[in-house]
mmCIF file of C-alpha atoms in Angstrom:
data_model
loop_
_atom_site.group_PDB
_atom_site.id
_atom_site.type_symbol
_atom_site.label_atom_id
_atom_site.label_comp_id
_atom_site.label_asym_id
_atom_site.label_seq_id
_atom_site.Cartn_x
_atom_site.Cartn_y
_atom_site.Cartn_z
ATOM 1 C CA UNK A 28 -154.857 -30.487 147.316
ATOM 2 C CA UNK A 29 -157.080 -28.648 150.023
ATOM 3 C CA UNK A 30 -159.544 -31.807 150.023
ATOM 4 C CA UNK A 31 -157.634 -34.750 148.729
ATOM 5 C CA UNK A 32 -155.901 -34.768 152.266
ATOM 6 C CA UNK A 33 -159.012 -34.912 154.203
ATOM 7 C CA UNK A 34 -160.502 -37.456 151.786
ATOM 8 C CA UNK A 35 -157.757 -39.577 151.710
ATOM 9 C CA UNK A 36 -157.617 -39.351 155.966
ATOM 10 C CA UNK A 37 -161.244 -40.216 155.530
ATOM 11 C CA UNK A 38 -160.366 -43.301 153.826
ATOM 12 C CA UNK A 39 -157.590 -44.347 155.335
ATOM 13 C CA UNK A 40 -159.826 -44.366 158.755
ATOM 14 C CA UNK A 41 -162.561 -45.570 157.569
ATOM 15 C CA UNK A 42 -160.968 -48.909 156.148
ATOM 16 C CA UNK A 43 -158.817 -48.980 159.050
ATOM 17 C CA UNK A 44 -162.260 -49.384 161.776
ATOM 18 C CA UNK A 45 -163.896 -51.592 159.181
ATOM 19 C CA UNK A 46 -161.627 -53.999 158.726
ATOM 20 C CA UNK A 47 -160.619 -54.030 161.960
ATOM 21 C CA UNK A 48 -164.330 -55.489 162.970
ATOM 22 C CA UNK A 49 -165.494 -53.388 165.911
ATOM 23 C CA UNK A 50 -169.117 -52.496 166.584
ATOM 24 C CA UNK A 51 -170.264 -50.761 169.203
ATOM 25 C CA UNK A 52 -173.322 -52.364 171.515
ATOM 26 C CA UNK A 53 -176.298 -51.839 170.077
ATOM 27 C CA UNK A 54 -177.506 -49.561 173.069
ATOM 28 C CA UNK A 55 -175.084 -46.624 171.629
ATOM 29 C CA UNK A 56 -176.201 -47.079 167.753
ATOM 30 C CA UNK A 57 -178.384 -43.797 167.995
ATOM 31 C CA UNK A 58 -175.795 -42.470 169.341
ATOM 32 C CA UNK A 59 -173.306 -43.492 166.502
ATOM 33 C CA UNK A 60 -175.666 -42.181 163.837
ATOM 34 C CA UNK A 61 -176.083 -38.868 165.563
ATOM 35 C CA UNK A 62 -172.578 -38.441 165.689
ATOM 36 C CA UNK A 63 -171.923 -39.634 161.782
ATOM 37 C CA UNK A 64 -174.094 -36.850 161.237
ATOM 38 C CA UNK A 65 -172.551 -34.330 163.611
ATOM 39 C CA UNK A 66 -169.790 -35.214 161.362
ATOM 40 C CA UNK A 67 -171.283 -35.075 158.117
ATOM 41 C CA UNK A 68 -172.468 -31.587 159.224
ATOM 42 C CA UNK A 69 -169.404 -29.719 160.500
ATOM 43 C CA UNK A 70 -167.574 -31.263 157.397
ATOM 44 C CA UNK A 71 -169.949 -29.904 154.970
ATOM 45 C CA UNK A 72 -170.092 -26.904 156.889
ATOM 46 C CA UNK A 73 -166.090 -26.134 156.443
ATOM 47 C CA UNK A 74 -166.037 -26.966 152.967
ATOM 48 C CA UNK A 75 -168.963 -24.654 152.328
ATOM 49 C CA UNK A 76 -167.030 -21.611 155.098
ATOM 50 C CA UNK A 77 -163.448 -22.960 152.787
ATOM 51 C CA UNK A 78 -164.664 -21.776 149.706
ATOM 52 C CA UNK A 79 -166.741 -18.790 150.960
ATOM 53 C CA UNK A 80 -163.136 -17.902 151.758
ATOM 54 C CA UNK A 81 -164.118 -17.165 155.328
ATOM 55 C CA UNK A 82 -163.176 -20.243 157.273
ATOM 56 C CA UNK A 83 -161.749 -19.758 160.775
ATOM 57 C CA UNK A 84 -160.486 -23.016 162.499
ATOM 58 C CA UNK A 85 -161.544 -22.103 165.704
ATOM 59 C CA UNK A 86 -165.513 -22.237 164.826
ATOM 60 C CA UNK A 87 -165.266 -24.902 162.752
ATOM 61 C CA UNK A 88 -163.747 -27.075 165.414
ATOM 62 C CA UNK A 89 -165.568 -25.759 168.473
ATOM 63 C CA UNK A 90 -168.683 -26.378 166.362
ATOM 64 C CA UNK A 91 -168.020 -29.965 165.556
ATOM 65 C CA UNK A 92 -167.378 -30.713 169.136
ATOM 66 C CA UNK A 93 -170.202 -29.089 170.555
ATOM 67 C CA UNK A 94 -173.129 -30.100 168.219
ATOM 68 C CA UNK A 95 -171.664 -33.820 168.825
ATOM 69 C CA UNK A 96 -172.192 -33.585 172.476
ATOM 70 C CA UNK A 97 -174.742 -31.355 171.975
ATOM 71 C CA UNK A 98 -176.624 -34.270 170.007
ATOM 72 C CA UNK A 99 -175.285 -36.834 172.032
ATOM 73 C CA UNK A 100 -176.818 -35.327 175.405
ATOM 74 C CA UNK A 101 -180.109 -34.597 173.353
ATOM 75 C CA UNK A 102 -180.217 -38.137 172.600
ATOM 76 C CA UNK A 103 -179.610 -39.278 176.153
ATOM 77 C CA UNK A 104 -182.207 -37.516 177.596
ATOM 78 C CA UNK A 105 -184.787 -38.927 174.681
ATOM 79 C CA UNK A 106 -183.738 -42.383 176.221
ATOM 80 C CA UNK A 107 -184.603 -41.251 179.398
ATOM 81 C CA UNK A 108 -187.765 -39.507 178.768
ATOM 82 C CA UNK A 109 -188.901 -42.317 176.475
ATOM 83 C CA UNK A 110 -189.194 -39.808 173.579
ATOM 84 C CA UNK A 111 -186.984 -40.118 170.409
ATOM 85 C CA UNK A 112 -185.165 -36.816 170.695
ATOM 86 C CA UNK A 113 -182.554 -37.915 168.705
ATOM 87 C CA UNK A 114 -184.447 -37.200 165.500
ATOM 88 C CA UNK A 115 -184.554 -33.636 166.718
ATOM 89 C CA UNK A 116 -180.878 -34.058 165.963
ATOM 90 C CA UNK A 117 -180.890 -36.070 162.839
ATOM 91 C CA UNK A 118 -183.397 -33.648 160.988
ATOM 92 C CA UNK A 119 -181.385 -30.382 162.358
ATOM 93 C CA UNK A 120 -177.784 -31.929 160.885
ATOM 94 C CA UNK A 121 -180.004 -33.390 157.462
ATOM 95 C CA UNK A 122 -181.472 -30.364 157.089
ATOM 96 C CA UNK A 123 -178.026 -28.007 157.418
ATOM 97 C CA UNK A 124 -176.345 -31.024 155.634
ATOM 98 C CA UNK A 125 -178.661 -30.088 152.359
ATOM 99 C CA UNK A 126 -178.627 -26.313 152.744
ATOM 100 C CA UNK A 127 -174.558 -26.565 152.687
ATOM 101 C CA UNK A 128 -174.428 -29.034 149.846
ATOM 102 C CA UNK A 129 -176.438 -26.440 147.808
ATOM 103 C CA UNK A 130 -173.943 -23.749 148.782
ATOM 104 C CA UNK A 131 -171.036 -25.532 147.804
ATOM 105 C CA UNK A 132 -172.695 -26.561 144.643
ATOM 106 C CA UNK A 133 -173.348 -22.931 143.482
ATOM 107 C CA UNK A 134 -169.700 -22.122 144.604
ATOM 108 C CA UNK A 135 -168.025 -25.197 143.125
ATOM 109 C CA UNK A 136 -170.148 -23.736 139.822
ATOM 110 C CA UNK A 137 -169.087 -19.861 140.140
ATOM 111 C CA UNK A 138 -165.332 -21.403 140.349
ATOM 112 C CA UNK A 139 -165.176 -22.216 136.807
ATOM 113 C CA UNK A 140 -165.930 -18.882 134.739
ATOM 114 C CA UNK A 141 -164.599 -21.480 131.717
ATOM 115 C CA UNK A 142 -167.247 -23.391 131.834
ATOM 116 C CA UNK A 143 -170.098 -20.730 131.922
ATOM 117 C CA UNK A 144 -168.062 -18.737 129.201
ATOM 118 C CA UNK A 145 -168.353 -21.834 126.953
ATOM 119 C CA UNK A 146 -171.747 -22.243 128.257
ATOM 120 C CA UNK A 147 -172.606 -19.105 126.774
ATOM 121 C CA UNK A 148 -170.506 -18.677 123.709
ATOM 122 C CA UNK A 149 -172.465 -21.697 122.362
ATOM 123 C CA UNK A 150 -176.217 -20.552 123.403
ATOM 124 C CA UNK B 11 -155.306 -20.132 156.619
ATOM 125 C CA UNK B 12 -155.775 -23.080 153.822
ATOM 126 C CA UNK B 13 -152.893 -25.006 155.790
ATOM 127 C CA UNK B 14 -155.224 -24.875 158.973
ATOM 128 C CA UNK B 15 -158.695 -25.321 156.641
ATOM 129 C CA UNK B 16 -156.900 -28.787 155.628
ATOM 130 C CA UNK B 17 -155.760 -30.166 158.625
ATOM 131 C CA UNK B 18 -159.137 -29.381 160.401
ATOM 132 C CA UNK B 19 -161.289 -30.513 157.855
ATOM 133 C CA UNK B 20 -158.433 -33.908 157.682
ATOM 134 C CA UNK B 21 -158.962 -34.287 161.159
ATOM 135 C CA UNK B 22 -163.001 -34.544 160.961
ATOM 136 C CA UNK B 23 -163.434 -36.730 158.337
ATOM 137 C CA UNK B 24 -160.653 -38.921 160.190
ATOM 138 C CA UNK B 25 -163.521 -39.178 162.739
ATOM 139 C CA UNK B 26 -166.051 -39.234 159.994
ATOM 140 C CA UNK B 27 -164.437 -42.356 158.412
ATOM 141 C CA UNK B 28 -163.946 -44.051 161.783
ATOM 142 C CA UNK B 29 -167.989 -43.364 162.977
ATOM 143 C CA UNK B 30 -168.894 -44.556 159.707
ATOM 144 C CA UNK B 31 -166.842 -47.379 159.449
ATOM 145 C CA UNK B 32 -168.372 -48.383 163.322
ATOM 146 C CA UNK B 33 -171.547 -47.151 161.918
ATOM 147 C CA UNK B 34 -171.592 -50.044 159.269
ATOM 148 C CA UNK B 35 -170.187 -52.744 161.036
ATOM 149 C CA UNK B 36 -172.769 -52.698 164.305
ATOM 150 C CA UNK B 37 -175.179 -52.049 161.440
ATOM 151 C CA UNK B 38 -174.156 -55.728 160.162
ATOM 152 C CA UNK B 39 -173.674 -56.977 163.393
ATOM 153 C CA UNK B 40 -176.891 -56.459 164.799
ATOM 154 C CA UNK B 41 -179.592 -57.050 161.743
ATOM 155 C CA UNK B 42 -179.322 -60.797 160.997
ATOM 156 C CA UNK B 43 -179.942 -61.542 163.994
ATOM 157 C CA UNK B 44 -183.930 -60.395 163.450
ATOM 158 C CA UNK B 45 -185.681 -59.847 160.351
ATOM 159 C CA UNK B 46 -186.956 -56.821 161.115
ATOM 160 C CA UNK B 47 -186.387 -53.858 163.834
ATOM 161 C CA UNK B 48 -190.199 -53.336 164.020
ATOM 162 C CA UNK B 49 -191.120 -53.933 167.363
ATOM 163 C CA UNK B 50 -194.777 -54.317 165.854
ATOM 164 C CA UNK B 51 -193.785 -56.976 163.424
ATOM 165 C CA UNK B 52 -191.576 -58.972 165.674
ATOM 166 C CA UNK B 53 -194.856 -59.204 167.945
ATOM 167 C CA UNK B 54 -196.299 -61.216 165.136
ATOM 168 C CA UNK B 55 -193.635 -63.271 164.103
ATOM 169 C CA UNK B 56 -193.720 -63.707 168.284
ATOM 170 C CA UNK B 57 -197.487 -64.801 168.305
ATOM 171 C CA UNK B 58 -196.757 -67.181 164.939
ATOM 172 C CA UNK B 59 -194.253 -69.139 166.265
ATOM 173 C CA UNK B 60 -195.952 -69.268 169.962
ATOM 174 C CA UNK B 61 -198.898 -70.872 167.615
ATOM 175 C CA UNK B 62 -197.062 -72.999 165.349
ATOM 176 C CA UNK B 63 -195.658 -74.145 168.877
ATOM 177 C CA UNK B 64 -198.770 -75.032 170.208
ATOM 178 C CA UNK B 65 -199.966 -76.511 167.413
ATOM 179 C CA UNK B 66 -196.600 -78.834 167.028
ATOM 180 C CA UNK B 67 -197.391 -79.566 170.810
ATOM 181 C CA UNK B 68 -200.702 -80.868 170.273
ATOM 182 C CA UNK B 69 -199.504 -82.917 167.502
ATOM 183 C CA UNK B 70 -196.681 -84.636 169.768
ATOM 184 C CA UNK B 71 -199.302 -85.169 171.992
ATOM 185 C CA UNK B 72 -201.633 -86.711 169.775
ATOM 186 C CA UNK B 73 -198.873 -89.077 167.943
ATOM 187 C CA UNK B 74 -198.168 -89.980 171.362
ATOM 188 C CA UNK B 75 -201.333 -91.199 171.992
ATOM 189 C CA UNK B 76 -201.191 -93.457 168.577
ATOM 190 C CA UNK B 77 -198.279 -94.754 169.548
ATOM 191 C CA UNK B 78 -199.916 -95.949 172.934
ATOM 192 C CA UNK B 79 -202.543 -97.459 171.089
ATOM 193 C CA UNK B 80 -200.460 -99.516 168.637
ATOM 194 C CA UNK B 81 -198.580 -100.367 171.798
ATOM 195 C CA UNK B 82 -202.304 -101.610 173.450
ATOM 196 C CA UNK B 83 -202.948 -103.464 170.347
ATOM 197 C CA UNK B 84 -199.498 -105.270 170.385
ATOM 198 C CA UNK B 85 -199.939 -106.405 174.564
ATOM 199 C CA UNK B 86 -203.605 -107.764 173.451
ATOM 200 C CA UNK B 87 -201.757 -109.968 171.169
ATOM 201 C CA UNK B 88 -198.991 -112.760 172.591
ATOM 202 C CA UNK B 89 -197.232 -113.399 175.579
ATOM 203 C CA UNK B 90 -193.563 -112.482 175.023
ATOM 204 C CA UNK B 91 -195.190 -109.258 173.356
ATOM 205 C CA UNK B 92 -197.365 -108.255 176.329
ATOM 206 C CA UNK B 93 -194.392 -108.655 178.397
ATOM 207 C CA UNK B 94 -192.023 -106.311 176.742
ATOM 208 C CA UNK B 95 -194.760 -104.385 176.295
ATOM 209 C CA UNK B 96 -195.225 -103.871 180.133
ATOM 210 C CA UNK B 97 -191.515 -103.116 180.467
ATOM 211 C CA UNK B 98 -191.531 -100.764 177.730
ATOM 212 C CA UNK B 99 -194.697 -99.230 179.954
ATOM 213 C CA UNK B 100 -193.018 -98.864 182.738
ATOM 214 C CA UNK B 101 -189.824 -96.955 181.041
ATOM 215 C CA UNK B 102 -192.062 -94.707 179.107
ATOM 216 C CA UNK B 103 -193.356 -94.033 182.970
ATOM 217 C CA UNK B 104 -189.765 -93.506 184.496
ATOM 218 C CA UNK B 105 -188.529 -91.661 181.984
ATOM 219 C CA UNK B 106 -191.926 -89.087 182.052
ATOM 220 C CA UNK B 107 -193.384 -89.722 179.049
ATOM 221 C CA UNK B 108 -196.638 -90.737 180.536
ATOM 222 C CA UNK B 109 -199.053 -88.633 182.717
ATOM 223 C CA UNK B 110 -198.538 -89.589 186.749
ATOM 224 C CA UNK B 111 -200.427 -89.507 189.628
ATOM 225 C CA UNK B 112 -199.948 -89.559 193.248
ATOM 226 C CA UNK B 113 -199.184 -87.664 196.227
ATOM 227 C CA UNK B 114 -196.661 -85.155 196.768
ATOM 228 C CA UNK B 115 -196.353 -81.349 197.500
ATOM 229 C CA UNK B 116 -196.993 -78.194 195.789
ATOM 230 C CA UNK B 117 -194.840 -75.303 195.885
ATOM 231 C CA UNK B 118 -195.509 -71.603 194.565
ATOM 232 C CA UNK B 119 -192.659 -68.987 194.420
ATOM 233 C CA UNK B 120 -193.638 -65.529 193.811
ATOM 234 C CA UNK B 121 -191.494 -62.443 193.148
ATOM 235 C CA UNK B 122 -190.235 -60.715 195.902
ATOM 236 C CA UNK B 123 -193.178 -58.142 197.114
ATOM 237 C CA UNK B 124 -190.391 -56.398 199.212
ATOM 238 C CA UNK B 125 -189.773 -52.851 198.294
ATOM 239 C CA UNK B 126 -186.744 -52.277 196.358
ATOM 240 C CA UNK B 127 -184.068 -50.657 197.999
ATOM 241 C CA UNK B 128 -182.544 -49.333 194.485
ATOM 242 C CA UNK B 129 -183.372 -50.182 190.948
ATOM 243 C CA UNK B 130 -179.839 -52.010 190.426
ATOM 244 C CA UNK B 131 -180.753 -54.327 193.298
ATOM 245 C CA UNK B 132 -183.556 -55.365 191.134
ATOM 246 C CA UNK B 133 -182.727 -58.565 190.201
ATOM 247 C CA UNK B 134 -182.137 -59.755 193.320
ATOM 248 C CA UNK B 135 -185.698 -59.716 194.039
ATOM 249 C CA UNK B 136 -186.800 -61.584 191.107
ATOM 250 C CA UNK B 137 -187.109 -65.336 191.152
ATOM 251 C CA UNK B 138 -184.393 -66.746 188.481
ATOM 252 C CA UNK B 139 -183.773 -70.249 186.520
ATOM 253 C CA UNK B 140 -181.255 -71.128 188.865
ATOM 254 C CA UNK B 141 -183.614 -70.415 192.058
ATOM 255 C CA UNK B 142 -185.889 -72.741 190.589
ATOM 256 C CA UNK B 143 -183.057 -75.456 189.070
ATOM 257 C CA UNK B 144 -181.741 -75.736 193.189
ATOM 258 C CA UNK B 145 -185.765 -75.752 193.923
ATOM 259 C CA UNK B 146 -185.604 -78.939 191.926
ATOM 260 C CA UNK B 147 -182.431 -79.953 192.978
ATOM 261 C CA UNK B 148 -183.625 -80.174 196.442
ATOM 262 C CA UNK B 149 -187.046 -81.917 195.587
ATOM 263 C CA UNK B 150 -185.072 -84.675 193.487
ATOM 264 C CA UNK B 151 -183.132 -85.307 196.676
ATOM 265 C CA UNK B 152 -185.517 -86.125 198.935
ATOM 266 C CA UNK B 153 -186.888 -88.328 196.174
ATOM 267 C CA UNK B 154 -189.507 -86.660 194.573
ATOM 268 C CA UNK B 155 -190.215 -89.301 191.283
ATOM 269 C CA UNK B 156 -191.865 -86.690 189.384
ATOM 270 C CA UNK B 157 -191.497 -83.192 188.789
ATOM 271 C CA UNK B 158 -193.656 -80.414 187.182
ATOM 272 C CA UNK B 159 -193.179 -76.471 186.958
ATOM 273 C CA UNK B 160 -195.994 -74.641 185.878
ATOM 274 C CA UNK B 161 -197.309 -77.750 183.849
ATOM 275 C CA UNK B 162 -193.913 -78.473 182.252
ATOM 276 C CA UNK B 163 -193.109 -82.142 183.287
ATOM 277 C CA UNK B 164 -189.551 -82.461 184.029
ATOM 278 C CA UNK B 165 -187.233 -85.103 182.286
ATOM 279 C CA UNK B 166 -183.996 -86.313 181.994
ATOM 280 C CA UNK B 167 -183.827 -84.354 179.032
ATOM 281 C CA UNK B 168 -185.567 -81.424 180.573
ATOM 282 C CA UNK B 169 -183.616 -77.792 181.258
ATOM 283 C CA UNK B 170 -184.193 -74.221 183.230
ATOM 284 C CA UNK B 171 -182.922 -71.471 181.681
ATOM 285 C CA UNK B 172 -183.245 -68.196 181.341
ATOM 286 C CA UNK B 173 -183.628 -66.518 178.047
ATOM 287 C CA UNK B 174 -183.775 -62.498 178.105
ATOM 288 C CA UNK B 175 -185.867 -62.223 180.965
ATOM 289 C CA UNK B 176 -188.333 -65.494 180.797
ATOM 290 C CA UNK B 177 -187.721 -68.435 182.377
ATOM 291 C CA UNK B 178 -187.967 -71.578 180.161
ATOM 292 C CA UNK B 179 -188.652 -74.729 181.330
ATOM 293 C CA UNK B 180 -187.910 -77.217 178.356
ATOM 294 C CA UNK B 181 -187.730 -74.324 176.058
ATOM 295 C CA UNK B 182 -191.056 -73.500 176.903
ATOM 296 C CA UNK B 183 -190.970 -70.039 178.479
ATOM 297 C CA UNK B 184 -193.427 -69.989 182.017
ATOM 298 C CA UNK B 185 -193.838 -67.197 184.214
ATOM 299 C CA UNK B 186 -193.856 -66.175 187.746
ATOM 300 C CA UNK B 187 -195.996 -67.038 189.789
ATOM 301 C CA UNK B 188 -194.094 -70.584 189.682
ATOM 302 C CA UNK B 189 -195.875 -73.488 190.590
ATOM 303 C CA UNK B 190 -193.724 -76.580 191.255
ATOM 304 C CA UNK B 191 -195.662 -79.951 191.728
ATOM 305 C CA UNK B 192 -193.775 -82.649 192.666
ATOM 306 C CA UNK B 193 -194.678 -86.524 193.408
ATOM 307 C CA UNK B 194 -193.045 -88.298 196.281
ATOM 308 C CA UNK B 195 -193.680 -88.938 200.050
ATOM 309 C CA UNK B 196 -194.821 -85.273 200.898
ATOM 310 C CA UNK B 197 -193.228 -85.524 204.448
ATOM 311 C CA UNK B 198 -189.775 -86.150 203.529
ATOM 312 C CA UNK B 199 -190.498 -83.580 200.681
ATOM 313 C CA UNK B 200 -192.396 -81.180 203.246
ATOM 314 C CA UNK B 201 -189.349 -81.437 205.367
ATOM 315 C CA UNK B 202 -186.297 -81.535 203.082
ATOM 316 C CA UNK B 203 -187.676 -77.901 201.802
ATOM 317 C CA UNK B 204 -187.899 -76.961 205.297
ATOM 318 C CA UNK B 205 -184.572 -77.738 206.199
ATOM 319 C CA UNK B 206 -182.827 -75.134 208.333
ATOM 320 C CA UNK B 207 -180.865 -72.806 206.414
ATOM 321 C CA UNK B 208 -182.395 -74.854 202.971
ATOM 322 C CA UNK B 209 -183.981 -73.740 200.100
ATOM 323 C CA UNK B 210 -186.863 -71.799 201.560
ATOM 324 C CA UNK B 211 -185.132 -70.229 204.183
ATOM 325 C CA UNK B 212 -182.973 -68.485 201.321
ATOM 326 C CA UNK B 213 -186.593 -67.600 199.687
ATOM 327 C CA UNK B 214 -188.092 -66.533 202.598
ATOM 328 C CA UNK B 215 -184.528 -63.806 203.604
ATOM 329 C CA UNK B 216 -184.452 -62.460 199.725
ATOM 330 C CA UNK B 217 -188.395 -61.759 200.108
ATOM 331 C CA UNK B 218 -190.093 -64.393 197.702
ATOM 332 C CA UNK B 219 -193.774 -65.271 198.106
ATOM 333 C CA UNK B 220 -193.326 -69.140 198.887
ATOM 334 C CA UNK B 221 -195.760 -71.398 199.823
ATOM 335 C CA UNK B 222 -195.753 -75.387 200.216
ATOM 336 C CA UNK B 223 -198.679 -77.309 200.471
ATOM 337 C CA UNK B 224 -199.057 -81.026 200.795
ATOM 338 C CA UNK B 225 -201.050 -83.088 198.250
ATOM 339 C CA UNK B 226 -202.992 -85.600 198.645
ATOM 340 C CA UNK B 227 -203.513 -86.440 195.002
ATOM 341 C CA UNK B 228 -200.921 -84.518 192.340
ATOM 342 C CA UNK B 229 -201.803 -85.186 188.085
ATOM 343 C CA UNK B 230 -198.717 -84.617 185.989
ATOM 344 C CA UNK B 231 -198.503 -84.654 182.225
ATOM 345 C CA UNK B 232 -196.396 -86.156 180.494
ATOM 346 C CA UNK B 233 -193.146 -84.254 179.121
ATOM 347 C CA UNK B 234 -193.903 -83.317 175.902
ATOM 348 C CA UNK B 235 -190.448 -82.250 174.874
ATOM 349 C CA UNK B 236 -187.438 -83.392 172.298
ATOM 350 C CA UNK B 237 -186.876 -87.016 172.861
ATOM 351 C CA UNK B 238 -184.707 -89.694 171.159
ATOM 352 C CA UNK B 239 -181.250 -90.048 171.325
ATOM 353 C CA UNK B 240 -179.225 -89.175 168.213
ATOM 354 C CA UNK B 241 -175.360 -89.566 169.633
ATOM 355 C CA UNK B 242 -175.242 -91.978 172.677
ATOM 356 C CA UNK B 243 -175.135 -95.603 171.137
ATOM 357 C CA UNK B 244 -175.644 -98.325 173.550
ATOM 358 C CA UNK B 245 -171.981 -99.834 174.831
ATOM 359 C CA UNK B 246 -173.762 -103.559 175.537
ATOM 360 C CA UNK B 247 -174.367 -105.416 179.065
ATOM 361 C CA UNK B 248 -175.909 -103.348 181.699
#
């Protein structure tokens, strides 16, 4: 129940924007992708801070907001200096995108003492 | 606590799904259009297609040529022949398919050398397809008979336009300076340019480099565009 909610919302939005055909000028795509990952991040992040059992809704919002501007502005400036910057952003998120995935993985595993207790009745 | 976990973590991936979802769709938007993103690559595919141009040029230019020469042999034959052959000539010379000569003025219009007041006033200083289509406009009016910019004869079927930030003169893309050689009686021309509060006057306020000269003797090419007429069907009588 705690992330069939937000998966379904996911869905539901995502079909919603696709089919209703909008695309954004190709100027703001970097931006776009920074953000999908700004996204990516802070989602993986409160899954990861869920099951740790020490999520706290203030954080997790504040932190989505601010690393999308955060990104956003980095990206602007790249424009301006000529310099990608953006991929400052894109291998930051990638990076803390991985570490959490691992995290949860190794949680998500230690959450089913079943399995490992068959695991090791049958070594 | 896991109330507030799911409706924050319901509310990002709501924005998740709808950046993703834009993600794709300017993703599909944008690619057909090139073949690559590479600005590297789409320099060559630039440079091959500026060459197959040329090449497709000189070959227009050359089947031109045979077509002239089956034309010559046909007027050495009979009389009826040689006559329509003369007419034909003389079309083929109206309508700019043949090289001309005579005199005329030359005109060169340069960018603006004033200093920009402020970079979004830019393109104000910058000479544009229209600037040069009224340039023509004007020359046509006082009866100029023939037409080049920058080596691009002018025909009915000619156009100025701008694509991204070249001018193209019969889908040929020129650049500044501009050189506009037209034939006609290079008074009238000299002065219908000169006209108070004309063409050059509106040049000379925005800043452009312009120059006319008379000529005593102007060379044209021919047009070397798309001709042939695949929809207008002749209605009959003249």
């Amino acid at each position: 129940m705690l992330f069939i909610i937000p998966l379904l919302g996911f869905l539901l939005s995502f079909l919603l924007v696709y089919f209703a055909h909008i695309a954004v000028p190709l100027h703001f795509a970097t931006y776009l992708s920074v953000a999908i990952l700004a996204a990516l991040d802070s989602l993986m992040g409160g899954i990861r801070a869920g099951l740790e059992r020490k999520f706290d809704n203030l954080i997790f919002l504040t932190g989505f907001f601010v690393n999308s501007i955060a990104a956003a502005l980095l990206a602007w400036i790249g424009d301006f200096l000529g310099v990608p910057l953006y991929l400052a952003a894109v291998i930051a998120f990638g990076v803390r995108i991985f570490q959490n995935l691992s995290l949860i993985r190794r949680l998500v595993l230690q959450e089913y003492p079943a399995r490992r207790d068959k695991s090791e009745r049958t070594r | 606590m896991k109330k507030e976990l799911t409706i924050s973590l319901t509310i990002v991936s709501l924005m998740l799904g709808v950046l993703l979802a834009l993600g794709v769709r300017t993703q599909q938007t944008y690619t057909p259009i090139l073949p690559t993103s590479n600005p590297r690559q789409l320099a060559i595919i630039i440079k091959d297609l500026q060459d197959t141009n040329k090449k497709l040029q000189e070959e227009i230019k050359a089947l031109r040529n045979r077509i002239t020469v089956y034309e010559d042999m046909l007027a050495s034959g009979k009389g009826a022949i040689q006559t329509l052959n003369e007419q034909l000539q003389s079309l083929k010379v109206q309508m700019g398919l043949t090289g001309v000569m005579g005199p005329g003025v030359i005109v060169t219009v340069n960018d603006s050398n004033v200093r920009v007041p402020s970079p979004e006033l830019q393109n104000f200083y910058i000479v544009h397809d229209y600037d040069l289509l009224q340039l023509v406009n004007e020359l046509k009016s006082a009866g100029a008979e023939a037409i080049a910019i920058n080596g691009q004869r002018l025909s009915f079927y000619s156009s100025i336009r701008c694509v991204g930030n070249v001018i193209q003169v019969n889908q040929v893309p020129i650049a500044s300076p501009y050189k506009i050689e037209a034939i006609g009686d290079p008074d009238v021309l000299y002065s219908g340019l000169n006209l108070p509060g004309g063409i050059l006057d509106y040049f000379k306020r925005v800043g452009f480099q312009v120059s006319v000269k008379k000529a005593e003797q102007i060379v044209l090419p021919p047009y070397t565009g798309m001709t042939g007429l695949r929809f207008a069907q002749p209605t009959g009588g003249s």
